[in-house]
């Protein structure tokens, strides 16, 4: 064989060994790239499905929360305008316009008309118009003074300042104008109560009468006995307006010892006839 051809053959083998082949690796990387989008698509579809299901729950909660939020905003607005002296009634469209709730749906508007506002204890409905309904509907300071005098005469106690501020327009000015005709009492829960200051009851008591009054012992008399005595005498006591105390529940004591079980005894009529064989058969005599 020609030596020149042999040399070319050897050079070709060296070149072939020195150059690496990467065809198979490239093919595997391409297949991996092709499979990856499928996994991404599957993950995106699953996340989309879960997000749709979760969005359904969120939308239900958000819609109910939005409805009651609109109702609270309307009630607070009606209360504020009543306190400012605007006591005339409004239609629902006027209320939505003034509260800037024009973006609510027809379903929510129907809910306000048929259920929410009609059944709300703080809203008064008259011929498809709505107004605020306070506990005490007071027009001026004279009405407040008559209310406190009535409570004083009937022994009903005082009236909460919160209820007065809720029902009396411009209540701060009216209370300030009445001056010493009203007495303020602060309860233990820091809520203020208004009482009528009856000036006819302000008189000087003789010292001898005061001594007799203070000499009567009432240590053995509790509030219930005093109230029963007043009822028998035809005198009505003033009802308590403060917060009621909750008595702690007493736990039952566990029985320390177990009860001894009692067994019935039988054959009592054969007490002298029967013999005891628990130690064995007795020997014959």
PDB file of C-alpha atoms in Angstrom:
ATOM      1  CA  UNK A   1       0.000   0.000   0.000  1.00  0.00           C
ATOM      2  CA  UNK A   2       1.114   3.520  -0.772  1.00  0.00           C
ATOM      3  CA  UNK A   3       2.883   5.061   2.282  1.00  0.00           C
ATOM      4  CA  UNK A   4       1.357   8.468   1.495  1.00  0.00           C
ATOM      5  CA  UNK A   5      -2.137   7.038   1.850  1.00  0.00           C
ATOM      6  CA  UNK A   6      -1.194   5.408   5.142  1.00  0.00           C
ATOM      7  CA  UNK A   7       0.020   8.714   6.547  1.00  0.00           C
ATOM      8  CA  UNK A   8      -3.238  10.432   5.511  1.00  0.00           C
ATOM      9  CA  UNK A   9      -5.182   7.614   7.150  1.00  0.00           C
ATOM     10  CA  UNK A  10      -3.315   8.028  10.458  1.00  0.00           C
ATOM     11  CA  UNK A  11      -3.808  11.807  10.382  1.00  0.00           C
ATOM     12  CA  UNK A  12      -7.537  11.329   9.804  1.00  0.00           C
ATOM     13  CA  UNK A  13      -7.807   8.994  12.814  1.00  0.00           C
ATOM     14  CA  UNK A  14      -6.038  11.533  15.044  1.00  0.00           C
ATOM     15  CA  UNK A  15      -8.299  14.324  13.895  1.00  0.00           C
ATOM     16  CA  UNK A  16     -11.379  12.157  14.520  1.00  0.00           C
ATOM     17  CA  UNK A  17     -10.250  11.295  18.039  1.00  0.00           C
ATOM     18  CA  UNK A  18      -9.403  14.918  18.857  1.00  0.00           C
ATOM     19  CA  UNK A  19     -12.830  16.330  17.807  1.00  0.00           C
ATOM     20  CA  UNK A  20     -15.639  15.312  20.319  1.00  0.00           C
ATOM     21  CA  UNK A  21     -19.158  14.339  19.159  1.00  0.00           C
ATOM     22  CA  UNK A  22     -22.081  16.160  20.901  1.00  0.00           C
ATOM     23  CA  UNK A  23     -25.011  15.220  18.687  1.00  0.00           C
ATOM     24  CA  UNK A  24     -26.780  13.038  21.301  1.00  0.00           C
ATOM     25  CA  UNK A  25     -26.541  15.634  24.091  1.00  0.00           C
ATOM     26  CA  UNK A  26     -28.063  18.306  21.905  1.00  0.00           C
ATOM     27  CA  UNK A  27     -30.968  15.999  21.122  1.00  0.00           C
ATOM     28  CA  UNK A  28     -31.653  15.313  24.809  1.00  0.00           C
ATOM     29  CA  UNK A  29     -31.561  19.035  25.632  1.00  0.00           C
ATOM     30  CA  UNK A  30     -34.043  19.731  22.835  1.00  0.00           C
ATOM     31  CA  UNK A  31     -36.420  17.056  24.155  1.00  0.00           C
ATOM     32  CA  UNK A  32     -36.102  18.525  27.659  1.00  0.00           C
ATOM     33  CA  UNK A  33     -36.969  21.961  26.305  1.00  0.00           C
ATOM     34  CA  UNK A  34     -40.003  20.515  24.570  1.00  0.00           C
ATOM     35  CA  UNK A  35     -41.272  18.802  27.746  1.00  0.00           C
ATOM     36  CA  UNK A  36     -40.819  21.861  29.972  1.00  0.00           C
ATOM     37  CA  UNK A  37     -43.571  24.011  28.413  1.00  0.00           C
ATOM     38  CA  UNK A  38     -46.046  21.174  29.002  1.00  0.00           C
ATOM     39  CA  UNK A  39     -45.251  21.158  32.696  1.00  0.00           C
ATOM     40  CA  UNK A  40     -45.538  24.936  32.787  1.00  0.00           C
ATOM     41  CA  UNK A  41     -48.908  24.729  31.048  1.00  0.00           C
ATOM     42  CA  UNK A  42     -50.148  22.093  33.492  1.00  0.00           C
ATOM     43  CA  UNK A  43     -49.011  24.171  36.488  1.00  0.00           C
ATOM     44  CA  UNK A  44     -50.569  27.334  35.105  1.00  0.00           C
ATOM     45  CA  UNK A  45     -53.882  25.565  34.433  1.00  0.00           C
ATOM     46  CA  UNK A  46     -53.954  24.131  37.993  1.00  0.00           C
ATOM     47  CA  UNK A  47     -53.127  27.492  39.550  1.00  0.00           C
ATOM     48  CA  UNK A  48     -55.747  29.122  37.349  1.00  0.00           C
ATOM     49  CA  UNK A  49     -58.368  26.605  38.494  1.00  0.00           C
ATOM     50  CA  UNK A  50     -57.477  27.088  42.180  1.00  0.00           C
ATOM     51  CA  UNK A  51     -57.465  30.864  41.780  1.00  0.00           C
ATOM     52  CA  UNK A  52     -60.904  30.761  40.154  1.00  0.00           C
ATOM     53  CA  UNK A  53     -62.305  28.640  42.999  1.00  0.00           C
ATOM     54  CA  UNK A  54     -60.738  30.892  45.632  1.00  0.00           C
ATOM     55  CA  UNK A  55     -61.936  34.017  43.807  1.00  0.00           C
ATOM     56  CA  UNK A  56     -65.475  32.665  43.980  1.00  0.00           C
ATOM     57  CA  UNK A  57     -65.319  32.512  47.791  1.00  0.00           C
ATOM     58  CA  UNK A  58     -63.639  35.906  48.007  1.00  0.00           C
ATOM     59  CA  UNK A  59     -66.242  37.481  45.745  1.00  0.00           C
ATOM     60  CA  UNK A  60     -69.102  36.136  47.912  1.00  0.00           C
ATOM     61  CA  UNK A  61     -67.497  37.446  51.099  1.00  0.00           C
ATOM     62  CA  UNK A  62     -66.621  40.743  49.466  1.00  0.00           C
ATOM     63  CA  UNK A  63     -70.164  41.259  48.166  1.00  0.00           C
ATOM     64  CA  UNK A  64     -71.774  40.572  51.562  1.00  0.00           C
ATOM     65  CA  UNK A  65     -69.225  42.761  53.325  1.00  0.00           C
ATOM     66  CA  UNK A  66     -69.799  45.548  50.816  1.00  0.00           C
ATOM     67  CA  UNK A  67     -73.579  45.376  51.343  1.00  0.00           C
ATOM     68  CA  UNK A  68     -73.372  45.726  55.113  1.00  0.00           C
ATOM     69  CA  UNK A  69     -70.704  48.394  54.730  1.00  0.00           C
ATOM     70  CA  UNK A  70     -73.138  50.434  52.607  1.00  0.00           C
ATOM     71  CA  UNK A  71     -75.872  49.926  55.229  1.00  0.00           C
ATOM     72  CA  UNK A  72     -73.612  51.110  58.068  1.00  0.00           C
ATOM     73  CA  UNK A  73     -72.578  54.155  56.061  1.00  0.00           C
ATOM     74  CA  UNK A  74     -76.233  55.073  55.405  1.00  0.00           C
ATOM     75  CA  UNK A  75     -77.262  54.676  59.074  1.00  0.00           C
ATOM     76  CA  UNK A  76     -74.306  56.756  60.285  1.00  0.00           C
ATOM     77  CA  UNK A  77     -75.086  59.458  57.745  1.00  0.00           C
ATOM     78  CA  UNK A  78     -78.770  59.594  58.768  1.00  0.00           C
ATOM     79  CA  UNK A  79     -77.743  59.833  62.426  1.00  0.00           C
ATOM     80  CA  UNK A  80     -75.281  62.664  61.751  1.00  0.00           C
ATOM     81  CA  UNK A  81     -77.744  64.726  59.746  1.00  0.00           C
ATOM     82  CA  UNK A  82     -80.416  64.206  62.446  1.00  0.00           C
ATOM     83  CA  UNK A  83     -77.975  65.459  65.111  1.00  0.00           C
ATOM     84  CA  UNK A  84     -77.268  68.507  62.950  1.00  0.00           C
ATOM     85  CA  UNK A  85     -80.991  69.366  62.791  1.00  0.00           C
ATOM     86  CA  UNK A  86     -81.843  67.893  59.344  1.00  0.00           C
ATOM     87  CA  UNK A  87     -84.821  65.777  60.392  1.00  0.00           C
ATOM     88  CA  UNK A  88     -86.750  65.734  57.094  1.00  0.00           C
ATOM     89  CA  UNK A  89     -87.114  62.365  55.371  1.00  0.00           C
ATOM     90  CA  UNK A  90     -85.244  61.376  52.197  1.00  0.00           C
ATOM     91  CA  UNK A  91     -85.841  58.918  49.381  1.00  0.00           C
ATOM     92  CA  UNK A  92     -83.371  56.111  48.773  1.00  0.00           C
ATOM     93  CA  UNK A  93     -82.014  57.790  45.641  1.00  0.00           C
ATOM     94  CA  UNK A  94     -81.378  60.993  47.613  1.00  0.00           C
ATOM     95  CA  UNK A  95     -79.602  59.033  50.350  1.00  0.00           C
ATOM     96  CA  UNK A  96     -77.415  57.196  47.819  1.00  0.00           C
ATOM     97  CA  UNK A  97     -76.621  60.493  46.127  1.00  0.00           C
ATOM     98  CA  UNK A  98     -75.600  62.223  49.376  1.00  0.00           C
ATOM     99  CA  UNK A  99     -73.587  59.237  50.611  1.00  0.00           C
ATOM    100  CA  UNK A 100     -71.921  58.815  47.168  1.00  0.00           C
ATOM    101  CA  UNK A 101     -73.081  55.203  46.795  1.00  0.00           C
ATOM    102  CA  UNK A 102     -74.302  55.516  43.202  1.00  0.00           C
ATOM    103  CA  UNK A 103     -72.242  52.529  42.010  1.00  0.00           C
ATOM    104  CA  UNK A 104     -74.279  49.857  43.836  1.00  0.00           C
ATOM    105  CA  UNK A 105     -76.148  47.271  41.755  1.00  0.00           C
ATOM    106  CA  UNK A 106     -79.911  46.982  41.399  1.00  0.00           C
ATOM    107  CA  UNK A 107     -79.852  43.804  43.499  1.00  0.00           C
ATOM    108  CA  UNK A 108     -78.166  45.616  46.409  1.00  0.00           C
ATOM    109  CA  UNK A 109     -80.530  48.563  46.017  1.00  0.00           C
ATOM    110  CA  UNK A 110     -83.518  46.193  46.179  1.00  0.00           C
ATOM    111  CA  UNK A 111     -82.015  44.590  49.306  1.00  0.00           C
ATOM    112  CA  UNK A 112     -81.774  48.011  50.972  1.00  0.00           C
ATOM    113  CA  UNK A 113     -85.392  48.871  50.107  1.00  0.00           C
ATOM    114  CA  UNK A 114     -87.061  45.582  51.045  1.00  0.00           C
ATOM    115  CA  UNK A 115     -84.935  44.224  53.911  1.00  0.00           C
ATOM    116  CA  UNK A 116     -82.052  46.251  55.307  1.00  0.00           C
ATOM    117  CA  UNK A 117     -83.562  49.710  55.883  1.00  0.00           C
ATOM    118  CA  UNK A 118     -87.078  48.463  56.672  1.00  0.00           C
ATOM    119  CA  UNK A 119     -85.877  46.079  59.402  1.00  0.00           C
ATOM    120  CA  UNK A 120     -83.243  48.394  60.878  1.00  0.00           C
ATOM    121  CA  UNK A 121     -84.283  49.656  64.359  1.00  0.00           C
ATOM    122  CA  UNK A 122     -82.576  53.035  63.791  1.00  0.00           C
ATOM    123  CA  UNK A 123     -84.389  53.829  60.510  1.00  0.00           C
ATOM    124  CA  UNK A 124     -87.978  55.125  60.289  1.00  0.00           C
ATOM    125  CA  UNK A 125     -89.853  54.473  57.015  1.00  0.00           C
ATOM    126  CA  UNK A 126     -92.701  56.706  55.812  1.00  0.00           C
ATOM    127  CA  UNK A 127     -94.170  56.407  52.305  1.00  0.00           C
ATOM    128  CA  UNK A 128     -90.941  55.121  50.705  1.00  0.00           C
ATOM    129  CA  UNK A 129     -88.899  57.819  52.467  1.00  0.00           C
ATOM    130  CA  UNK A 130     -86.410  57.268  55.261  1.00  0.00           C
ATOM    131  CA  UNK A 131     -85.375  59.125  58.403  1.00  0.00           C
ATOM    132  CA  UNK A 132     -83.373  58.461  61.556  1.00  0.00           C
ATOM    133  CA  UNK A 133     -85.199  56.877  64.515  1.00  0.00           C
ATOM    134  CA  UNK A 134     -83.583  57.727  67.881  1.00  0.00           C
ATOM    135  CA  UNK A 135     -84.575  56.254  71.237  1.00  0.00           C
ATOM    136  CA  UNK A 136     -85.879  59.651  72.417  1.00  0.00           C
ATOM    137  CA  UNK A 137     -87.110  61.988  69.686  1.00  0.00           C
ATOM    138  CA  UNK A 138     -86.385  65.375  71.274  1.00  0.00           C
ATOM    139  CA  UNK A 139     -86.925  68.641  69.422  1.00  0.00           C
ATOM    140  CA  UNK A 140     -85.387  71.156  71.836  1.00  0.00           C
ATOM    141  CA  UNK A 141     -84.121  71.681  75.395  1.00  0.00           C
ATOM    142  CA  UNK A 142     -87.679  71.964  76.770  1.00  0.00           C
ATOM    143  CA  UNK A 143     -88.460  68.472  75.490  1.00  0.00           C
ATOM    144  CA  UNK A 144     -85.321  67.167  77.207  1.00  0.00           C
ATOM    145  CA  UNK A 145     -86.295  68.810  80.495  1.00  0.00           C
ATOM    146  CA  UNK A 146     -89.810  67.311  80.287  1.00  0.00           C
ATOM    147  CA  UNK A 147     -88.315  63.861  79.651  1.00  0.00           C
ATOM    148  CA  UNK A 148     -86.010  64.087  82.680  1.00  0.00           C
ATOM    149  CA  UNK A 149     -88.845  65.411  84.869  1.00  0.00           C
ATOM    150  CA  UNK A 150     -91.079  62.515  83.774  1.00  0.00           C
ATOM    151  CA  UNK A 151     -88.370  59.982  84.610  1.00  0.00           C
ATOM    152  CA  UNK A 152     -87.913  61.626  88.005  1.00  0.00           C
ATOM    153  CA  UNK A 153     -91.655  61.581  88.807  1.00  0.00           C
ATOM    154  CA  UNK A 154     -92.096  57.948  87.770  1.00  0.00           C
ATOM    155  CA  UNK A 155     -88.937  56.777  89.532  1.00  0.00           C
ATOM    156  CA  UNK A 156     -87.346  55.581  86.282  1.00  0.00           C
ATOM    157  CA  UNK A 157     -83.960  57.097  87.072  1.00  0.00           C
ATOM    158  CA  UNK A 158     -81.877  59.079  84.647  1.00  0.00           C
ATOM    159  CA  UNK A 159     -81.270  59.073  80.891  1.00  0.00           C
ATOM    160  CA  UNK A 160     -78.012  58.144  79.205  1.00  0.00           C
ATOM    161  CA  UNK A 161     -76.138  61.046  77.666  1.00  0.00           C
ATOM    162  CA  UNK A 162     -75.520  58.946  74.540  1.00  0.00           C
ATOM    163  CA  UNK A 163     -79.284  58.592  73.998  1.00  0.00           C
ATOM    164  CA  UNK A 164     -79.780  62.339  74.483  1.00  0.00           C
ATOM    165  CA  UNK A 165     -77.005  63.188  72.018  1.00  0.00           C
ATOM    166  CA  UNK A 166     -78.493  60.736  69.544  1.00  0.00           C
ATOM    167  CA  UNK A 167     -82.051  62.142  69.657  1.00  0.00           C
ATOM    168  CA  UNK A 168     -81.594  65.855  70.369  1.00  0.00           C
ATOM    169  CA  UNK A 169     -80.274  68.056  67.534  1.00  0.00           C
ATOM    170  CA  UNK A 170     -77.425  70.278  68.691  1.00  0.00           C
ATOM    171  CA  UNK A 171     -77.547  68.585  72.099  1.00  0.00           C
ATOM    172  CA  UNK A 172     -74.378  70.221  73.446  1.00  0.00           C
ATOM    173  CA  UNK A 173     -75.888  73.715  73.194  1.00  0.00           C
ATOM    174  CA  UNK A 174     -79.191  72.584  74.742  1.00  0.00           C
ATOM    175  CA  UNK A 175     -77.514  70.883  77.715  1.00  0.00           C
ATOM    176  CA  UNK A 176     -75.293  73.901  78.298  1.00  0.00           C
ATOM    177  CA  UNK A 177     -78.332  76.231  78.223  1.00  0.00           C
ATOM    178  CA  UNK A 178     -80.193  74.189  80.869  1.00  0.00           C
ATOM    179  CA  UNK A 179     -77.335  74.681  83.326  1.00  0.00           C
ATOM    180  CA  UNK A 180     -78.037  73.568  86.911  1.00  0.00           C
ATOM    181  CA  UNK A 181     -81.462  72.173  86.009  1.00  0.00           C
ATOM    182  CA  UNK A 182     -79.627  68.958  85.097  1.00  0.00           C
ATOM    183  CA  UNK A 183     -77.367  66.786  87.244  1.00  0.00           C
ATOM    184  CA  UNK A 184     -74.606  64.650  85.714  1.00  0.00           C
ATOM    185  CA  UNK A 185     -73.714  61.284  87.264  1.00  0.00           C
ATOM    186  CA  UNK A 186     -70.851  59.122  85.951  1.00  0.00           C
ATOM    187  CA  UNK A 187     -71.323  55.360  86.178  1.00  0.00           C
ATOM    188  CA  UNK A 188     -68.512  52.892  86.953  1.00  0.00           C
ATOM    189  CA  UNK A 189     -68.268  52.130  83.198  1.00  0.00           C
ATOM    190  CA  UNK A 190     -67.626  55.891  82.653  1.00  0.00           C
ATOM    191  CA  UNK A 191     -70.947  56.510  80.907  1.00  0.00           C
ATOM    192  CA  UNK A 192     -72.734  59.699  81.923  1.00  0.00           C
ATOM    193  CA  UNK A 193     -76.384  59.831  83.043  1.00  0.00           C
ATOM    194  CA  UNK A 194     -78.576  62.919  83.177  1.00  0.00           C
ATOM    195  CA  UNK A 195     -81.004  63.477  86.082  1.00  0.00           C
ATOM    196  CA  UNK A 196     -83.592  66.161  86.627  1.00  0.00           C
ATOM    197  CA  UNK A 197     -82.551  68.571  89.377  1.00  0.00           C
ATOM    198  CA  UNK A 198     -85.788  69.141  91.300  1.00  0.00           C
ATOM    199  CA  UNK A 199     -85.133  72.330  93.258  1.00  0.00           C
ATOM    200  CA  UNK A 200     -88.347  71.893  95.268  1.00  0.00           C
ATOM    201  CA  UNK A 201     -86.601  69.053  97.098  1.00  0.00           C
ATOM    202  CA  UNK A 202     -83.800  71.327  98.253  1.00  0.00           C
ATOM    203  CA  UNK A 203     -84.668  72.269 101.839  1.00  0.00           C
ATOM    204  CA  UNK A 204     -82.952  72.381 105.204  1.00  0.00           C
ATOM    205  CA  UNK A 205     -83.523  69.352 107.434  1.00  0.00           C
ATOM    206  CA  UNK A 206     -83.681  69.883 111.201  1.00  0.00           C
ATOM    207  CA  UNK A 207     -80.709  68.478 113.134  1.00  0.00           C
ATOM    208  CA  UNK A 208     -82.935  66.497 115.535  1.00  0.00           C
ATOM    209  CA  UNK A 209     -84.551  64.735 112.600  1.00  0.00           C
ATOM    210  CA  UNK A 210     -81.127  63.975 111.155  1.00  0.00           C
ATOM    211  CA  UNK A 211     -80.077  62.386 114.461  1.00  0.00           C
ATOM    212  CA  UNK A 212     -83.230  60.264 114.566  1.00  0.00           C
ATOM    213  CA  UNK A 213     -82.655  59.237 110.948  1.00  0.00           C
ATOM    214  CA  UNK A 214     -79.070  58.195 111.614  1.00  0.00           C
ATOM    215  CA  UNK A 215     -79.957  56.370 114.832  1.00  0.00           C
ATOM    216  CA  UNK A 216     -82.060  53.757 112.996  1.00  0.00           C
ATOM    217  CA  UNK A 217     -79.877  50.638 112.437  1.00  0.00           C
ATOM    218  CA  UNK A 218     -80.034  49.113 108.977  1.00  0.00           C
ATOM    219  CA  UNK A 219     -77.058  46.754 109.194  1.00  0.00           C
ATOM    220  CA  UNK A 220     -79.313  43.682 109.158  1.00  0.00           C
ATOM    221  CA  UNK A 221     -81.327  45.008 106.214  1.00  0.00           C
ATOM    222  CA  UNK A 222     -80.112  44.315 102.697  1.00  0.00           C
ATOM    223  CA  UNK A 223     -81.381  45.979  99.523  1.00  0.00           C
ATOM    224  CA  UNK A 224     -83.992  43.287  98.807  1.00  0.00           C
ATOM    225  CA  UNK A 225     -85.574  43.609 102.256  1.00  0.00           C
ATOM    226  CA  UNK A 226     -85.627  47.404 101.964  1.00  0.00           C
ATOM    227  CA  UNK A 227     -87.273  47.142  98.545  1.00  0.00           C
ATOM    228  CA  UNK A 228     -89.894  44.688  99.860  1.00  0.00           C
ATOM    229  CA  UNK A 229     -90.647  47.016 102.752  1.00  0.00           C
ATOM    230  CA  UNK A 230     -91.076  49.986 100.416  1.00  0.00           C
ATOM    231  CA  UNK A 231     -93.433  47.976  98.184  1.00  0.00           C
ATOM    232  CA  UNK A 232     -95.580  47.038 101.194  1.00  0.00           C
ATOM    233  CA  UNK A 233     -95.807  50.717 102.087  1.00  0.00           C
ATOM    234  CA  UNK A 234     -96.844  51.588  98.507  1.00  0.00           C
ATOM    235  CA  UNK A 235     -93.544  53.286  97.663  1.00  0.00           C
ATOM    236  CA  UNK A 236     -91.816  52.448  94.382  1.00  0.00           C
ATOM    237  CA  UNK A 237     -88.020  52.385  94.486  1.00  0.00           C
ATOM    238  CA  UNK A 238     -85.918  53.786  91.667  1.00  0.00           C
ATOM    239  CA  UNK A 239     -84.733  51.147  89.218  1.00  0.00           C
ATOM    240  CA  UNK A 240     -81.026  50.558  88.905  1.00  0.00           C
ATOM    241  CA  UNK A 241     -79.600  52.060  85.710  1.00  0.00           C
ATOM    242  CA  UNK A 242     -76.023  50.907  86.172  1.00  0.00           C
ATOM    243  CA  UNK A 243     -74.463  47.789  84.690  1.00  0.00           C
ATOM    244  CA  UNK A 244     -75.608  44.571  86.304  1.00  0.00           C
ATOM    245  CA  UNK A 245     -73.060  42.471  88.142  1.00  0.00           C
ATOM    246  CA  UNK A 246     -72.718  38.899  86.946  1.00  0.00           C
ATOM    247  CA  UNK A 247     -72.439  36.464  89.814  1.00  0.00           C
ATOM    248  CA  UNK A 248     -69.778  33.771  89.396  1.00  0.00           C
ATOM    249  CA  UNK A 249     -71.088  30.275  88.831  1.00  0.00           C
ATOM    250  CA  UNK A 250     -70.381  28.030  91.803  1.00  0.00           C
ATOM    251  CA  UNK A 251     -68.902  24.667  90.947  1.00  0.00           C
ATOM    252  CA  UNK A 252     -70.291  21.577  92.576  1.00  0.00           C
ATOM    253  CA  UNK A 253     -68.002  19.927  95.066  1.00  0.00           C
ATOM    254  CA  UNK A 254     -66.891  16.448  94.189  1.00  0.00           C
ATOM    255  CA  UNK A 255     -67.761  13.719  96.656  1.00  0.00           C
ATOM    256  CA  UNK A 256     -64.577  12.728  98.475  1.00  0.00           C
ATOM    257  CA  UNK A 257     -65.464   9.156  99.379  1.00  0.00           C
ATOM    258  CA  UNK A 258     -67.177   6.490  97.341  1.00  0.00           C
ATOM    259  CA  UNK A 259     -70.485   5.196  98.556  1.00  0.00           C
ATOM    260  CA  UNK A 260     -70.435   1.721 100.027  1.00  0.00           C
ATOM    261  CA  UNK A 261     -72.455  -0.691  97.989  1.00  0.00           C
ATOM    262  CA  UNK A 262     -75.246  -2.398  99.840  1.00  0.00           C
ATOM    263  CA  UNK A 263     -76.103  -5.985  98.960  1.00  0.00           C
ATOM    264  CA  UNK A 264     -79.369  -7.694  99.623  1.00  0.00           C
ATOM    265  CA  UNK A 265     -79.277 -10.706 101.944  1.00  0.00           C
ATOM    266  CA  UNK A 266     -81.356 -13.761 101.133  1.00  0.00           C
ATOM    267  CA  UNK A 267     -82.549 -16.793 103.129  1.00  0.00           C
ATOM    268  CA  UNK A 268     -82.778 -14.885 106.374  1.00  0.00           C
ATOM    269  CA  UNK A 269     -85.488 -17.277 107.542  1.00  0.00           C
ATOM    270  CA  UNK A 270     -82.978 -20.182 107.416  1.00  0.00           C
ATOM    271  CA  UNK A 271     -80.303 -18.545 109.563  1.00  0.00           C
ATOM    272  CA  UNK A 272     -80.234 -21.292 112.227  1.00  0.00           C
ATOM    273  CA  UNK A 273     -80.558 -24.231 109.813  1.00  0.00           C
ATOM    274  CA  UNK A 274     -77.852 -23.643 107.191  1.00  0.00           C
ATOM    275  CA  UNK A 275     -74.190 -24.484 107.889  1.00  0.00           C
ATOM    276  CA  UNK A 276     -70.984 -22.769 106.644  1.00  0.00           C
ATOM    277  CA  UNK A 277     -68.771 -25.001 104.421  1.00  0.00           C
ATOM    278  CA  UNK A 278     -66.227 -22.331 103.402  1.00  0.00           C
ATOM    279  CA  UNK A 279     -63.435 -24.036 105.456  1.00  0.00           C
ATOM    280  CA  UNK A 280     -64.203 -27.493 104.149  1.00  0.00           C
ATOM    281  CA  UNK A 281     -66.593 -30.246 105.007  1.00  0.00           C
ATOM    282  CA  UNK A 282     -66.863 -30.627 108.783  1.00  0.00           C
ATOM    283  CA  UNK A 283     -66.034 -33.964 110.323  1.00  0.00           C
ATOM    284  CA  UNK A 284     -68.895 -36.248 111.256  1.00  0.00           C
ATOM    285  CA  UNK A 285     -69.747 -36.422 114.881  1.00  0.00           C
TER     286      UNK A 285
END
